[in-house]
Structures are given as C-alpha cells and as structure tokens.
C-alpha cells in the first residue's frame, strides 16, 4: 500500500513538472519577412504579464549593432503578442535572434523562454568604397557590403586583372558560417604604380539570404605613384659632416612618414611640413667615421619610395680641438671638450622659443662684449653667435644694465626668448677661450 502511494505521488509530481516545462517552453510563432521588416506573432498558450514584458526581450543581430534593430510590440490579447522587427542600420538581410527569457505569465512559477530566428532579405549593395580609391601598390583595401555574403561566393564572382587574397573582417555572432559584410583585399603580388584597376563583382553573386546580384558592381582602385625625394642634406658622399648632423629631406609629394635606415636600426624622421622631414641620431657620432645610411619616405596612401643612399664621413677631432655640446633636456648643460676630454661643464638655460628642430651642428660665427635687444630692451655681457642665429650669453640685463635676478635663479631651466643663458663667470670664460668656427652641437 505504501509503495502504491509513493508511486502515485511520483507520477503526479512528474506530470506537474512536465506540464510546467511544456507551459514554459511551448508557444506558437508565426513570422513573415518583407525585406527589412519582420512581422512576428507569438501565442504563448498561457496568459502573460504585459506590464514589463519588453524588459525580457533581447535582440542579437548577426552583424549589426543591437541598436540598429528596432522592435515594436502590441498585445493582441492576454496570450498573443505581435512584434514588428525592423533593420534600421546600414546592414540588411542578416540573421537575427529574438530572445525572450524568463517572461512572467499570470500563472505562478510559469516563465516563458523562447528564441525566434529571423532571416531578413535584402538586395546586394557596396557601401564602401563608393568612389575611386587611392592605395599603395602593396597595400590592402576594404570592401563593405550592406548584407552578409559568403567568402566562397565573393571568390567565385570576382573579376580583376590582379589576384587578391580575400579575408573576412567580421563574422556572424549567431552562426559559424564563413560569411561577412566586410572583406580585406590584399594583392598577391605588388601592383603597378599609377595604374587604375577595375574590381568587378559579377552578376550572380549571392548573399547569405540567397539574394542574387542582378547587375554587376564595379569599384575602381588607383595605385599611387612612387614618391620621390628631390633634396637630401647633407648630400650623399659628403665629407666633414658634423658629429650631430641635422639630416633633412624635401619630397616631391606630400608625405606622412620618413625613415632613416642606419647600420644600427631605423630612425623615424620628424615630418615638419607636407614635403619636409628631419632626422637626428640618438647619440653624437664618432669622429673620422664612415656612415652608411638609406632614406625612405612614405606617402599618405602608404606608397613607399625607393631607398635613397646617404653615406658620409664625419669630421676628425684632434686631441687639441675645442668643441661644445649643449643638451636641451632639463637641467640643460653646456660641455666644453678638448679632443674627447670634458674641460668644463656649464649649467645653462634654453630659450623657450628654441625649436626642437633646431638641434644639430653649428659653428661660432661671432663674438662680442655686449649686446642689447632694442625691442625688449634686454641685453647681456659676453656673447657667442652661432650659425642660424642662436646666441649664447651671460645673465639677462635690463635697460639700466642691472642683472635680472630670475635669469640667474632659473639657470638649468627654460627661460623666455630664443637664446642660451649662462652665468656671468661662464660667459667670460667662453668669450676668452672659445675661438671662431668652434663646432657646437645642440641636442
């Protein structure tokens, strides 16, 4: 008797569980798709709580952002919901999962869960590029479609005189099919410079929604001309190049990048205008040494120039030769060398208006006892003028020739102006010991 009761109770419990499962999972769905609209009707079998139902709806598009799928809901009766699901973004004709999770029915402990698969429909269009594009001869380019297309369909219906490796750039968030809306095309061999290539997606190309292209689509790709350099300074095979040369180039076309290939690696140039770039070595070069370099520029399309040789010999530095280095990093320091030996270290201040591009090798062209800047009425004792106009001088003085105290207290840090400021004692020493044509390196 006891076993019979247990059996009956177990059967009742099982029936209840099965009934609850059926009530939770079973619903009747009808879906009608018209282009980028899907009309979905769901009969949940049980009456539903309607107040917060929208909070239990999640949309998962295969390619678009969820924000690009609009959902409108309308209850037909207590059991039946009508939804209008619309693709509003650029991506059309994709698969979309409409997920309903833990939606409350009016029956206790009965929640509804259902995933509804929607396959939208769309004609095939190219979103990008819509106009002729300019690329480097060895660069990739992208083609964006408005609808998912399988990779093998792209490969089958592509026509071009050039061969390309084609790579999908996005993938479905729903299926594992090898389909995409964005593809990267990479030339298998370098293309010819300054040549127009026609890329045709032929009639018959089929989208993932089985929409067939009825008229071929052509895009045009123009390869850029090879950029050229019209001037390099110092010139190739120069002799007596300074130990910290400012290497500059002038290009025939606008450039985005310039590189100096040295024996120790590649130095990136500073592009200072559309057509000009400058290079500086990381360290001071070795005297009486032959350096072998190559310069290459890159245009805005990514097109690379040929390698331009830049070979030179640095100046010799005899044991008794006097020369100077000035480091701009704070605290700034001026060092006087005799041969390879430092004979004096001088704290200095760089003028705020001295550009980062004024690094390089200069020479002392002029020396003087005093100077006065007529506009600002600021002067100094003992000065050295370098090539390209940089002046090294003692503390700044006002029009009454009184020392401006901040000029002394700020030594080692930047000061206003475009000169190099040192102490009175050091300015006298430089004036008396530094000859004309002394090499001065600013780095």
Coordinates of C-alpha atoms in Angstrom, one line a residue:
X1 CA 0.0 0.0 0.0
X2 CA 2.8 2.4 0.9
X3 CA 4.6 1.7 -2.3
X4 CA 1.5 2.4 -4.3
X5 CA 1.0 5.8 -2.6
X6 CA 4.6 6.7 -3.3
X7 CA 4.2 5.7 -7.0
X8 CA 1.0 7.7 -7.4
X9 CA 2.7 10.8 -5.8
X10 CA 5.7 10.4 -8.0
X11 CA 3.6 10.2 -11.1
X12 CA 1.6 13.3 -10.1
X13 CA 4.9 15.2 -9.5
X14 CA 6.3 14.1 -12.8
X15 CA 3.1 15.2 -14.6
X16 CA 3.3 18.6 -12.9
X17 CA 7.0 19.0 -13.9
X18 CA 6.2 18.0 -17.5
X19 CA 3.2 20.3 -17.6
X20 CA 5.3 23.3 -16.2
X21 CA 8.0 22.6 -18.8
X22 CA 5.5 22.5 -21.6
X23 CA 3.8 25.6 -20.4
X24 CA 7.2 27.4 -20.0
X25 CA 8.7 26.4 -23.4
X26 CA 5.8 25.8 -25.8
X27 CA 4.4 28.7 -27.8
X28 CA 3.2 29.1 -31.4
X29 CA 5.2 31.5 -33.6
X30 CA 4.4 32.9 -37.0
X31 CA 7.0 35.0 -38.8
X32 CA 6.5 36.9 -42.1
X33 CA 9.5 38.8 -43.6
X34 CA 9.2 41.6 -46.0
X35 CA 12.7 43.0 -46.9
X36 CA 13.9 44.7 -43.7
X37 CA 10.7 44.2 -41.8
X38 CA 9.7 41.1 -39.9
X39 CA 6.2 40.6 -38.6
X40 CA 6.2 38.2 -35.7
X41 CA 3.2 36.8 -33.9
X42 CA 3.6 34.7 -30.7
X43 CA 0.9 32.8 -28.9
X44 CA 2.3 31.9 -25.5
X45 CA -0.6 29.5 -24.7
X46 CA -0.8 31.0 -21.2
X47 CA -1.9 34.5 -20.3
X48 CA 1.2 36.8 -19.9
X49 CA 2.2 39.6 -17.6
X50 CA 2.3 42.5 -20.1
X51 CA 3.5 45.5 -17.9
X52 CA 7.2 44.9 -18.1
X53 CA 7.4 42.3 -20.9
X54 CA 9.7 44.4 -23.1
X55 CA 12.4 44.0 -20.4
X56 CA 12.6 40.3 -21.2
X57 CA 13.3 40.8 -24.9
X58 CA 16.8 40.7 -26.2
X59 CA 17.9 41.1 -29.8
X60 CA 21.1 39.6 -31.3
X61 CA 21.8 40.6 -34.9
X62 CA 24.4 38.6 -36.7
X63 CA 26.4 41.6 -37.8
X64 CA 24.7 44.9 -36.9
X65 CA 24.7 46.6 -33.5
X66 CA 21.5 45.8 -31.5
X67 CA 20.7 49.5 -31.6
X68 CA 20.2 49.1 -35.3
X69 CA 17.3 46.8 -34.8
X70 CA 14.0 48.4 -33.9
X71 CA 11.3 46.4 -32.1
X72 CA 7.6 47.5 -31.7
X73 CA 5.3 45.4 -29.6
X74 CA 1.5 45.2 -29.4
X75 CA -0.6 42.8 -27.4
X76 CA -3.5 41.3 -29.4
X77 CA -4.9 39.5 -26.3
X78 CA -3.6 38.2 -23.0
X79 CA -1.9 35.3 -24.7
X80 CA -0.8 36.7 -28.0
X81 CA 1.9 39.3 -28.8
X82 CA 2.6 40.9 -32.2
X83 CA 6.1 42.3 -32.9
X84 CA 7.4 44.4 -35.7
X85 CA 11.2 43.9 -36.0
X86 CA 13.0 46.3 -38.4
X87 CA 16.6 46.6 -39.6
X88 CA 17.3 50.4 -39.4
X89 CA 21.1 50.5 -39.9
X90 CA 23.2 50.0 -43.0
X91 CA 23.4 46.3 -42.6
X92 CA 20.4 44.5 -44.1
X93 CA 19.4 40.9 -44.9
X94 CA 21.1 39.3 -41.9
X95 CA 20.0 36.7 -39.4
X96 CA 18.6 38.0 -36.1
X97 CA 17.8 36.1 -33.0
X98 CA 14.9 37.4 -31.0
X99 CA 15.3 36.1 -27.5
X100 CA 12.6 36.1 -24.8
X101 CA 13.8 35.0 -21.4
X102 CA 12.1 34.5 -18.1
X103 CA 9.0 36.4 -19.1
X104 CA 6.3 36.1 -16.4
X105 CA 3.0 34.5 -17.1
X106 CA 0.0 35.1 -14.9
X107 CA 0.3 31.6 -13.6
X108 CA 2.6 31.1 -10.6
X109 CA 6.0 29.7 -11.3
X110 CA 5.5 29.7 -15.1
X111 CA 8.0 31.7 -17.0
X112 CA 8.4 31.8 -20.8
X113 CA 11.6 31.3 -22.7
X114 CA 11.8 31.3 -26.5
X115 CA 14.4 32.1 -29.2
X116 CA 13.0 33.1 -32.6
X117 CA 15.2 33.1 -35.6
X118 CA 14.5 35.8 -38.2
X119 CA 16.2 35.8 -41.6
X120 CA 15.8 39.2 -43.3
X121 CA 16.1 39.8 -47.0
X122 CA 18.0 42.5 -48.9
X123 CA 19.4 43.3 -52.3
X124 CA 23.2 43.5 -52.6
X125 CA 24.9 46.9 -52.4
X126 CA 28.5 48.1 -51.9
X127 CA 28.6 50.6 -49.0
X128 CA 32.3 51.3 -49.3
X129 CA 34.1 52.4 -51.5
X130 CA 31.5 54.3 -53.4
X131 CA 34.2 56.3 -55.3
X132 CA 37.6 55.6 -56.8
X133 CA 40.1 54.9 -54.1
X134 CA 43.9 55.6 -54.0
X135 CA 46.1 52.9 -52.5
X136 CA 49.8 51.9 -52.3
X137 CA 50.9 49.3 -54.7
X138 CA 51.4 46.7 -51.9
X139 CA 48.6 47.8 -49.6
X140 CA 45.3 46.2 -48.8
X141 CA 41.9 47.8 -49.2
X142 CA 38.5 47.0 -47.8
X143 CA 35.1 46.5 -49.4
X144 CA 32.0 46.8 -47.2
X145 CA 28.7 45.3 -48.3
X146 CA 25.2 46.1 -46.9
X147 CA 24.4 42.4 -46.4
X148 CA 26.3 39.3 -45.4
X149 CA 28.0 37.3 -48.2
X150 CA 29.8 34.0 -48.1
X151 CA 33.6 34.1 -48.8
X152 CA 33.4 31.5 -51.5
X153 CA 30.7 33.5 -53.3
X154 CA 32.9 36.6 -53.3
X155 CA 35.8 34.5 -54.7
X156 CA 33.7 32.9 -57.4
X157 CA 32.1 36.1 -58.7
X158 CA 35.2 38.4 -58.5
X159 CA 36.7 39.6 -61.8
X160 CA 40.0 41.6 -61.9
X161 CA 43.3 41.5 -63.8
X162 CA 45.1 41.4 -60.4
X163 CA 44.9 38.5 -58.0
X164 CA 43.9 39.1 -54.4
X165 CA 43.9 37.2 -51.1
X166 CA 40.5 37.9 -49.6
X167 CA 39.9 37.9 -45.8
X168 CA 36.6 38.4 -44.0
X169 CA 36.9 41.2 -41.4
X170 CA 33.8 40.4 -39.4
X171 CA 31.9 37.3 -38.6
X172 CA 28.4 36.3 -37.5
X173 CA 27.5 36.4 -33.9
X174 CA 24.9 33.7 -34.5
X175 CA 26.3 31.1 -36.8
X176 CA 29.8 29.7 -37.7
X177 CA 29.3 30.2 -41.4
X178 CA 32.2 31.8 -43.2
X179 CA 30.3 34.9 -44.2
X180 CA 30.9 38.6 -43.6
X181 CA 29.9 42.1 -44.6
X182 CA 33.5 43.5 -44.6
X183 CA 36.3 42.0 -46.6
X184 CA 40.0 42.9 -46.9
X185 CA 41.6 42.5 -50.4
X186 CA 45.4 42.1 -50.4
X187 CA 47.3 41.9 -53.7
X188 CA 49.1 38.6 -54.1
X189 CA 51.9 40.4 -55.9
X190 CA 52.8 44.1 -55.9
X191 CA 50.6 46.2 -58.2
X192 CA 51.9 48.6 -60.8
X193 CA 52.3 52.2 -59.7
X194 CA 50.0 54.9 -61.0
X195 CA 47.6 52.4 -62.6
X196 CA 43.8 52.1 -62.5
X197 CA 42.5 48.6 -61.5
X198 CA 38.9 47.6 -62.0
X199 CA 37.4 45.2 -59.4
X200 CA 34.1 43.7 -60.6
X201 CA 31.6 41.7 -58.5
X202 CA 29.8 39.9 -61.3
X203 CA 26.1 39.2 -61.8
X204 CA 25.2 36.1 -59.9
X205 CA 26.9 37.0 -56.6
X206 CA 24.7 35.5 -53.9
X207 CA 24.1 36.9 -50.5
X208 CA 23.6 34.8 -47.4
X209 CA 19.9 35.5 -47.6
X210 CA 20.0 33.9 -51.1
X211 CA 19.5 37.2 -52.9
X212 CA 21.2 37.2 -56.3
X213 CA 23.0 40.2 -57.7
X214 CA 21.3 41.0 -61.0
X215 CA 23.7 43.7 -62.3
X216 CA 27.5 43.6 -61.8
X217 CA 29.1 46.2 -59.4
X218 CA 32.4 47.8 -60.3
X219 CA 34.8 49.6 -58.0
X220 CA 37.9 51.3 -59.2
X221 CA 41.3 51.2 -57.4
X222 CA 44.1 53.6 -58.4
X223 CA 47.6 52.8 -57.3
X224 CA 49.7 55.7 -56.1
X225 CA 52.8 57.0 -57.9
X226 CA 56.1 56.2 -56.3
X227 CA 57.1 59.2 -54.0
X228 CA 60.5 60.8 -54.8
X229 CA 63.0 62.8 -52.9
X230 CA 64.2 66.0 -54.6
X231 CA 66.8 67.1 -52.0
X232 CA 68.8 65.5 -49.1
X233 CA 71.0 67.5 -46.8
X234 CA 73.9 66.7 -46.3
X235 CA 74.4 65.3 -49.7
X236 CA 75.3 61.7 -50.3
X237 CA 79.0 61.0 -50.1
X238 CA 79.6 64.3 -48.1
X239 CA 82.9 64.7 -46.3
X240 CA 83.4 66.5 -43.0
X241 CA 79.9 66.1 -41.7
X242 CA 79.4 67.3 -38.1
X243 CA 79.1 64.9 -35.2
X244 CA 75.4 65.5 -34.7
X245 CA 74.1 66.3 -38.2
X246 CA 70.6 67.6 -38.9
X247 CA 69.6 65.4 -41.8
X248 CA 66.8 66.9 -43.8
X249 CA 64.9 65.8 -46.9
X250 CA 62.5 67.5 -49.3
X251 CA 60.0 65.3 -51.2
X252 CA 58.2 65.9 -54.5
X253 CA 54.8 64.8 -53.0
X254 CA 53.2 65.2 -49.5
X255 CA 54.5 62.6 -47.1
X256 CA 53.2 61.1 -43.9
X257 CA 56.4 59.2 -42.8
X258 CA 60.1 59.2 -43.4
X259 CA 62.7 56.7 -42.1
X260 CA 66.5 56.7 -41.9
X261 CA 67.9 53.2 -42.1
X262 CA 71.2 53.1 -40.3
X263 CA 73.7 50.4 -39.6
X264 CA 72.2 50.1 -36.1
X265 CA 68.5 50.3 -36.9
X266 CA 65.8 52.6 -38.2
X267 CA 65.3 56.2 -37.1
X268 CA 61.9 57.8 -37.6
X269 CA 62.0 61.3 -39.0
X270 CA 60.0 64.3 -37.8
X271 CA 57.7 65.4 -40.6
X272 CA 57.7 69.1 -40.2
X273 CA 55.6 70.0 -43.3
X274 CA 53.8 68.3 -46.1
X275 CA 57.1 67.9 -48.1
X276 CA 59.8 68.1 -45.5
X277 CA 61.2 65.8 -42.8
X278 CA 64.3 65.9 -40.5
X279 CA 66.3 63.2 -38.7
X280 CA 68.5 63.3 -35.7
X281 CA 70.7 60.4 -34.5
X282 CA 70.1 59.2 -30.9
X283 CA 73.7 60.0 -30.0
X284 CA 76.7 62.0 -31.1
X285 CA 78.6 60.3 -33.9
X286 CA 82.1 59.1 -33.8
X287 CA 84.8 61.4 -35.4
X288 CA 86.5 60.4 -38.6
X289 CA 84.0 57.6 -39.3
X290 CA 82.2 56.5 -42.4
X291 CA 78.4 56.1 -42.0
X292 CA 76.3 54.2 -44.5
X293 CA 72.5 55.0 -44.4
X294 CA 69.4 54.8 -46.6
X295 CA 66.4 57.1 -46.5
X296 CA 62.9 56.0 -47.5
X297 CA 59.7 58.2 -47.5
X298 CA 56.1 57.0 -47.4
X299 CA 53.2 59.0 -48.9
X300 CA 49.8 59.3 -47.3
X301 CA 48.5 56.3 -49.4
X302 CA 51.2 54.2 -47.8
X303 CA 53.3 54.1 -51.0
X304 CA 57.0 53.7 -50.3
X305 CA 59.8 55.3 -52.2
X306 CA 63.0 53.6 -53.3
X307 CA 65.9 53.6 -50.8
X308 CA 68.0 56.7 -51.2
X309 CA 71.6 56.3 -50.2
X310 CA 73.1 58.7 -47.7
X311 CA 76.7 58.0 -47.0
X312 CA 79.1 60.4 -45.3
X313 CA 82.3 60.8 -43.3
X314 CA 82.3 62.7 -40.0
X315 CA 84.8 65.4 -39.2
X316 CA 88.0 64.4 -37.4
X317 CA 88.5 65.7 -33.9
X318 CA 92.2 66.1 -33.0
X319 CA 93.3 65.9 -29.3
X320 CA 93.7 69.6 -29.1
X321 CA 90.5 70.6 -30.8
X322 CA 87.9 72.6 -28.8
X323 CA 84.2 71.8 -29.4
X324 CA 81.0 72.2 -27.4
X325 CA 77.8 70.2 -26.8
X326 CA 74.5 71.6 -25.4
X327 CA 71.8 69.3 -24.2
X328 CA 68.3 70.7 -24.2
X329 CA 66.8 68.2 -21.6
X330 CA 66.5 69.8 -18.2
X331 CA 68.6 70.5 -16.3
X332 CA 70.3 71.8 -19.5
X333 CA 74.1 71.5 -19.7
X334 CA 76.8 73.0 -21.9
X335 CA 80.0 70.9 -22.0
X336 CA 83.3 72.1 -23.5
X337 CA 85.6 69.4 -24.9
X338 CA 89.2 69.3 -25.8
X339 CA 89.6 66.3 -28.0
X340 CA 87.5 63.7 -26.2
X341 CA 88.0 65.2 -22.7
X342 CA 85.5 67.4 -21.0
X343 CA 87.3 70.5 -19.8
X344 CA 84.3 72.5 -18.4
X345 CA 80.7 71.8 -17.6
X346 CA 78.3 74.8 -17.6
X347 CA 74.7 74.9 -16.4
X348 CA 72.6 76.7 -18.9
X349 CA 69.0 77.7 -19.8
X350 CA 67.5 77.1 -23.2
X351 CA 65.2 79.8 -24.6
X352 CA 61.5 78.7 -24.8
X353 CA 61.4 79.7 -28.4
X354 CA 64.3 77.4 -29.4
X355 CA 62.6 74.8 -31.5
X356 CA 63.1 71.0 -31.1
X357 CA 64.0 71.1 -34.8
X358 CA 67.0 73.5 -34.1
X359 CA 69.0 70.5 -32.9
X360 CA 72.1 69.9 -35.0
X361 CA 75.7 71.0 -35.5
X362 CA 76.6 74.7 -35.6
X363 CA 79.7 76.9 -35.6
X364 CA 80.7 80.0 -33.7
X365 CA 80.4 82.9 -36.2
X366 CA 80.6 86.0 -34.0
X367 CA 81.8 87.0 -30.5
X368 CA 81.1 90.3 -28.7
X369 CA 81.5 92.2 -25.4
X370 CA 77.8 93.2 -25.0
X371 CA 74.6 93.2 -26.9
X372 CA 71.1 94.8 -26.4
X373 CA 67.9 93.7 -27.9
X374 CA 66.3 97.0 -28.9
X375 CA 62.6 96.0 -28.8
X376 CA 62.6 94.3 -25.4
X377 CA 65.5 96.4 -24.1
X378 CA 67.1 93.3 -22.7
X379 CA 70.8 92.7 -23.1
X380 CA 73.8 90.8 -21.7
X381 CA 77.6 90.8 -21.5
X382 CA 79.9 88.4 -23.4
X383 CA 78.1 86.5 -26.2
X384 CA 78.8 84.0 -28.9
X385 CA 76.6 83.9 -32.0
X386 CA 76.2 80.5 -33.7
X387 CA 75.3 79.8 -37.3
X388 CA 71.5 80.1 -37.8
X389 CA 71.3 82.8 -35.2
X390 CA 71.4 81.1 -31.8
X391 CA 73.2 83.3 -29.2
X392 CA 75.0 82.1 -26.0
X393 CA 75.4 84.9 -23.4
X394 CA 75.6 85.8 -19.8
X395 CA 72.7 86.7 -17.4
X396 CA 70.0 88.9 -18.9
X397 CA 70.2 92.6 -18.0
X398 CA 67.6 95.3 -18.2
X399 CA 67.9 98.7 -20.0
X400 CA 69.8 100.1 -17.0
X401 CA 72.2 97.1 -17.2
X402 CA 71.1 95.6 -13.9
X403 CA 71.1 91.8 -13.9
X404 CA 67.6 90.3 -14.0
X405 CA 67.6 88.0 -10.9
X406 CA 65.2 85.4 -12.5
X407 CA 67.8 84.9 -15.2
X408 CA 70.2 83.6 -12.6
X409 CA 67.7 81.7 -10.3
X410 CA 66.3 79.8 -13.3
X411 CA 69.6 78.6 -14.7
X412 CA 69.2 75.0 -15.8
X413 CA 65.6 75.6 -16.7
X414 CA 63.9 77.1 -19.7
X415 CA 63.7 80.9 -19.9
X416 CA 61.9 83.3 -22.2
X417 CA 63.5 84.1 -25.6
X418 CA 65.4 82.2 -28.2
X419 CA 68.9 82.3 -26.7
X420 CA 71.1 80.2 -24.4
X421 CA 71.7 81.8 -21.0
X422 CA 74.8 81.0 -18.8
X423 CA 76.3 82.6 -15.7
X424 CA 78.4 85.8 -15.9
X425 CA 81.6 83.9 -15.0
X426 CA 81.0 81.2 -17.6
X427 CA 80.2 83.7 -20.3
X428 CA 83.5 85.4 -19.7
X429 CA 85.3 82.1 -19.8
X430 CA 83.7 81.1 -23.1
X431 CA 84.4 84.5 -24.6
X432 CA 88.1 84.2 -23.7
X433 CA 88.6 80.5 -24.6
X434 CA 86.3 79.6 -27.5
X435 CA 87.7 80.6 -30.9
X436 CA 85.7 81.4 -34.0
X437 CA 84.5 78.4 -36.1
X438 CA 84.2 76.2 -32.9
X439 CA 81.8 73.3 -33.5
X440 CA 78.8 73.5 -31.3
X441 CA 76.3 70.6 -31.1
X442 CA 72.8 71.2 -29.8
X443 CA 71.0 68.0 -29.0

